[in-house]
PDB file of C-alpha atoms in Angstrom:
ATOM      1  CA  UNK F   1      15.838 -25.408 -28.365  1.00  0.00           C
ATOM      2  CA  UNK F   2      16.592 -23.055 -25.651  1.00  0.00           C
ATOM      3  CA  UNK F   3      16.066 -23.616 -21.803  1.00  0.00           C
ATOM      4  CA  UNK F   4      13.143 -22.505 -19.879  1.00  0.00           C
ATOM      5  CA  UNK F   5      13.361 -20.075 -17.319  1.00  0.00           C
ATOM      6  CA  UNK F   6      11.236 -21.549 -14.825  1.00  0.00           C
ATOM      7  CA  UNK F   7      11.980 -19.277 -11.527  1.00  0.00           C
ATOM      8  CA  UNK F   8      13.515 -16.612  -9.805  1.00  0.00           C
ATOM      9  CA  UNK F   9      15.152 -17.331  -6.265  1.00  0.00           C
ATOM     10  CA  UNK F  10      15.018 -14.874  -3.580  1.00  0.00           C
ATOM     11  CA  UNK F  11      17.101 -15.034  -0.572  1.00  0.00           C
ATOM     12  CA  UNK F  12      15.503 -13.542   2.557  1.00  0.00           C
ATOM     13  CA  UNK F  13      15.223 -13.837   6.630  1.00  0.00           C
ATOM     14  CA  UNK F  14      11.472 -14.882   6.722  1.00  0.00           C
ATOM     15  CA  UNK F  15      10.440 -17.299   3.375  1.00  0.00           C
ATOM     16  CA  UNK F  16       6.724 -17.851   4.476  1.00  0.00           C
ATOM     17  CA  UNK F  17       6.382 -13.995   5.023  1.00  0.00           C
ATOM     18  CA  UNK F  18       8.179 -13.583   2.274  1.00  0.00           C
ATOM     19  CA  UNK F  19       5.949 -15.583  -0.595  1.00  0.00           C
ATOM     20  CA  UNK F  20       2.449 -14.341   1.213  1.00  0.00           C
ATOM     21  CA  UNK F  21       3.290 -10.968   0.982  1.00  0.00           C
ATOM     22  CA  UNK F  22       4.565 -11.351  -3.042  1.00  0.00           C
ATOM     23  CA  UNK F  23       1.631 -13.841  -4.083  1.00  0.00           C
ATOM     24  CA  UNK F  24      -0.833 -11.034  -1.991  1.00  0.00           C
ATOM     25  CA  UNK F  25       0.699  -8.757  -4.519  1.00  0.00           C
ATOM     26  CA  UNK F  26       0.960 -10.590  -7.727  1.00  0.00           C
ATOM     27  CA  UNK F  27      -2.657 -12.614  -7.183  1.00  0.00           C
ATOM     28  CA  UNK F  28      -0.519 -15.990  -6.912  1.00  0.00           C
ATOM     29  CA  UNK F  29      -0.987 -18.994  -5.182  1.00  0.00           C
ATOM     30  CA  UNK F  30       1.349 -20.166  -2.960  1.00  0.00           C
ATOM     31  CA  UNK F  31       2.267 -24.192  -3.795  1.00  0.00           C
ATOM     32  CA  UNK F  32       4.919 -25.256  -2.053  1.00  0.00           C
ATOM     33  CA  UNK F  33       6.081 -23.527   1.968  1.00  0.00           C
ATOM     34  CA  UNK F  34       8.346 -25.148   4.497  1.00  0.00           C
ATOM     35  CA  UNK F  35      10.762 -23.634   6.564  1.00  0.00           C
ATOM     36  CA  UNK F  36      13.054 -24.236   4.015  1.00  0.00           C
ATOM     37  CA  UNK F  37      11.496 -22.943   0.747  1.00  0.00           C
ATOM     38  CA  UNK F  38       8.480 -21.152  -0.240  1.00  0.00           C
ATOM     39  CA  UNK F  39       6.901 -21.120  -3.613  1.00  0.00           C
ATOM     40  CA  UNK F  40       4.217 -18.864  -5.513  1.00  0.00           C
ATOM     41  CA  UNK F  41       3.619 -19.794  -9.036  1.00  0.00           C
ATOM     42  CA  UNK F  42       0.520 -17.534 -11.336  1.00  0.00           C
ATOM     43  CA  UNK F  43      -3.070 -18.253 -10.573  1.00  0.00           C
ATOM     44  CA  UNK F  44      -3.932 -21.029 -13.021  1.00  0.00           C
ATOM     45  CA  UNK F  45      -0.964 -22.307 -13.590  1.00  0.00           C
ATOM     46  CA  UNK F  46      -1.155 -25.761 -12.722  1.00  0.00           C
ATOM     47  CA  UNK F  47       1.348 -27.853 -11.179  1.00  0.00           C
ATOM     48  CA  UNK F  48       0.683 -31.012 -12.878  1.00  0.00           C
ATOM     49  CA  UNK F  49       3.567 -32.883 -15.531  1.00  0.00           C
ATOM     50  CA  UNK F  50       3.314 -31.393 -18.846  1.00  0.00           C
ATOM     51  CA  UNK F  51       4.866 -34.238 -22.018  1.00  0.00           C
ATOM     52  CA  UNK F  52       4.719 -31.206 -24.274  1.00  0.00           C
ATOM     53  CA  UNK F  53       7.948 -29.440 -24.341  1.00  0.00           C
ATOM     54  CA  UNK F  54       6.077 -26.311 -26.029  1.00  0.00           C
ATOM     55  CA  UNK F  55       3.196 -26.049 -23.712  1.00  0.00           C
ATOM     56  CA  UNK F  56       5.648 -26.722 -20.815  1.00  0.00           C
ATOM     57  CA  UNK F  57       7.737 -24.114 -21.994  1.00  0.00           C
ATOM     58  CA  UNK F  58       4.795 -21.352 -22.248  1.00  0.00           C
ATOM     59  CA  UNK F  59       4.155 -21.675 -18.649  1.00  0.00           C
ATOM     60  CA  UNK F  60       5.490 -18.819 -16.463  1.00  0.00           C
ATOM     61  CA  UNK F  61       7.726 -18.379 -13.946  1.00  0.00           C
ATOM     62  CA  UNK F  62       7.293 -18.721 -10.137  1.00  0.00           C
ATOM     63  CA  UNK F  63       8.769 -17.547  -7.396  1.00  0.00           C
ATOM     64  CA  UNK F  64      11.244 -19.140  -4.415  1.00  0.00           C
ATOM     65  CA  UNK F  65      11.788 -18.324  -0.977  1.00  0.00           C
ATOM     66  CA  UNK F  66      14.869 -19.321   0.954  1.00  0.00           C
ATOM     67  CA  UNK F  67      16.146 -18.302   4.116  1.00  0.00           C
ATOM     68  CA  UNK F  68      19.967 -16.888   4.280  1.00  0.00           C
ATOM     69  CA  UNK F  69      21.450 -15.781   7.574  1.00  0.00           C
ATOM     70  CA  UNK F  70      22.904 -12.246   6.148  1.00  0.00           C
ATOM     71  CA  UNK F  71      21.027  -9.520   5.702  1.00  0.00           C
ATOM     72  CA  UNK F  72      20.787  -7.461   2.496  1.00  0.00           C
ATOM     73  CA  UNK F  73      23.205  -4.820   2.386  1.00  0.00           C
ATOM     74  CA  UNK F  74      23.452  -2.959  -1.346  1.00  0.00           C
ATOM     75  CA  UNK F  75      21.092  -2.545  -4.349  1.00  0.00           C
ATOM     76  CA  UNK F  76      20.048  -5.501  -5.949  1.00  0.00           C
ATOM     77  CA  UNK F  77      21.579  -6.346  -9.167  1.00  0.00           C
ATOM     78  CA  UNK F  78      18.570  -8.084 -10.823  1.00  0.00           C
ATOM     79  CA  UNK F  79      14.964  -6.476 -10.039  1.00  0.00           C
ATOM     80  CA  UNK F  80      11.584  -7.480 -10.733  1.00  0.00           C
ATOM     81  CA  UNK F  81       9.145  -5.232 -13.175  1.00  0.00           C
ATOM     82  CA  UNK F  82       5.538  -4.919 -12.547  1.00  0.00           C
ATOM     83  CA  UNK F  83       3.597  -3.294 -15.164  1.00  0.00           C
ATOM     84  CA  UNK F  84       0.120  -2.748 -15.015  1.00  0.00           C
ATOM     85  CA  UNK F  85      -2.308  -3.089 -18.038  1.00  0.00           C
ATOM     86  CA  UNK F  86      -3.341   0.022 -19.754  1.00  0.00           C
ATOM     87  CA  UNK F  87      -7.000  -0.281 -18.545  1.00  0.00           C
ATOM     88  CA  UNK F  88      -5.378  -0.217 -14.479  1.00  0.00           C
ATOM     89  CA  UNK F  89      -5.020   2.769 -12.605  1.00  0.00           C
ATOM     90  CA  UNK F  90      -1.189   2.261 -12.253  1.00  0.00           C
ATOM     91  CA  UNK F  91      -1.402   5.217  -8.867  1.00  0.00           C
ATOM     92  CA  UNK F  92      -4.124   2.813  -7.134  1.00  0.00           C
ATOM     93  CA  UNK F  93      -2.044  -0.554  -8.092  1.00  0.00           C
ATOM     94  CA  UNK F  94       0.998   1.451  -6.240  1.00  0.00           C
ATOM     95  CA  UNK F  95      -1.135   2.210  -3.983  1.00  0.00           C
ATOM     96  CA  UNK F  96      -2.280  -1.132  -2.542  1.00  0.00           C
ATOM     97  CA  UNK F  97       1.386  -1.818  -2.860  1.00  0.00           C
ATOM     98  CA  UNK F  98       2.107   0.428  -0.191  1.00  0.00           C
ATOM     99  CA  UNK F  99      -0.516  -0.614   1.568  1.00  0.00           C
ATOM    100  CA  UNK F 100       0.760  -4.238   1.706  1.00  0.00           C
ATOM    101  CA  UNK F 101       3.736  -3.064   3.210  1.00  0.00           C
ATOM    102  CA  UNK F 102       5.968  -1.941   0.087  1.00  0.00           C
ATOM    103  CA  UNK F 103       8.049   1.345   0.764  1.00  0.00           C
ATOM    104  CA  UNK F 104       9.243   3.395  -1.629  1.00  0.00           C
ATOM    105  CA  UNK F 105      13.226   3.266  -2.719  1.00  0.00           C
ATOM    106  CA  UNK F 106      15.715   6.074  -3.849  1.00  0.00           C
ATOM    107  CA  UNK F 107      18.096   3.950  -6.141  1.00  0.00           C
ATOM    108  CA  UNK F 108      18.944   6.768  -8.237  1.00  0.00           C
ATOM    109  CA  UNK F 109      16.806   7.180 -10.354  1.00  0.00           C
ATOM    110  CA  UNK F 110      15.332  10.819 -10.920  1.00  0.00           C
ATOM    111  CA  UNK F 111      11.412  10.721 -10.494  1.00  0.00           C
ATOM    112  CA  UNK F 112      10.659  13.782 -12.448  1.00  0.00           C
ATOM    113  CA  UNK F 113      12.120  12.015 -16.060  1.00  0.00           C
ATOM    114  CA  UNK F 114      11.830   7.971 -15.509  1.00  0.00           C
ATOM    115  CA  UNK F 115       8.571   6.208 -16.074  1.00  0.00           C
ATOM    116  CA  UNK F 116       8.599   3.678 -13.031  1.00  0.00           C
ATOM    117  CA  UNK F 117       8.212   3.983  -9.529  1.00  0.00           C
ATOM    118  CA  UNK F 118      10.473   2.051  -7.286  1.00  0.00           C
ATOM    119  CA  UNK F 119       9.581   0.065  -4.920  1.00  0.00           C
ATOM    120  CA  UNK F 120      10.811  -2.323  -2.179  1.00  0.00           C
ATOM    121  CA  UNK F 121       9.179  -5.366  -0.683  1.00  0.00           C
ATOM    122  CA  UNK F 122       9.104  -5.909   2.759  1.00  0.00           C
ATOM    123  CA  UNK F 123      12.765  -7.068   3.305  1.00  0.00           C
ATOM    124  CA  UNK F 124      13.726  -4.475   1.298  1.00  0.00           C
ATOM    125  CA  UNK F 125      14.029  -6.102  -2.159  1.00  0.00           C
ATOM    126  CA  UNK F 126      13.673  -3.641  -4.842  1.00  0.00           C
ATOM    127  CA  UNK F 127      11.218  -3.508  -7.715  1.00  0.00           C
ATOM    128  CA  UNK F 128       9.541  -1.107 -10.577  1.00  0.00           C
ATOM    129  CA  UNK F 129       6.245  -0.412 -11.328  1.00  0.00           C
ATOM    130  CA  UNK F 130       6.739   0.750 -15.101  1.00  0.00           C
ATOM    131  CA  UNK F 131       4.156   2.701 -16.812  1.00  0.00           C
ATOM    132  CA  UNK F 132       0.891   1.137 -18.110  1.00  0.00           C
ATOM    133  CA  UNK F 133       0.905  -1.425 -21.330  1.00  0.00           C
ATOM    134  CA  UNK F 134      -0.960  -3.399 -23.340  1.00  0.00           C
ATOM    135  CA  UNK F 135       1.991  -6.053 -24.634  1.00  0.00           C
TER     136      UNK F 135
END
């Protein structure tokens, strides 16, 4: 039996602004915020025990929020991808993202040949928004 992945930790200045601005994005609810820690976990999911390993394991993944004192300085080594369903407009869903307060990021990559955008959140936390799919 293998572990579950059960969330990715961000480190960041402002936590609260932090998970409102991602679960804004994502369509998330946010469970759990204190000064301290800020959670947003999928719509749906619910928070209650599961006994079943395999249903507890087919949940997703949420999100944390903590506060560090340094700022971010370099490209981060591990990145979120977005990808929007084939029946989105993937421009609009970038879009919005902008509107929310994303920028766009240079990281490289060369715009004319890739198939995802690059984006950064807010604090400047960078992720893709890959090309439209259906699995």
């Amino acid at each position: 039996m293998a572990l579950k992945w059960y969330t990715v930790v961000v480190d960041c200045h402002d936590p609260q602004a932090q998970v409102h601005w991602w679960a804004q994005a994502l369509d998330w609810d946010v469970v759990y915020d204190t000064p301290d820690e800020a959670v947003a976990i999928p719509k749906g999911m619910s928070e209650d025990p599961v006994d079943d390993v395999e249903e507890w394991m087919a949940r997703g993944q949420g999100l944390v929020f903590v506060p560090v004192p340094e700022g971010k300085t370099v490209k981060n080594r591990l990145h979120i991808d977005l990808a929007p369903h084939t029946s989105q407009d993937r421009d609009a869903e970038i879009a919005r993202l902008l509107d929310l307060g994303a920028s766009r990021v240079d990281v490289g990559q060369d715009d004319a040949a890739v198939t995802w955008t690059v984006l950064a959140d807010p604090e400047g936390n960078e992720f893709c928004v890959l090309s439209t799919r259906n699995r």
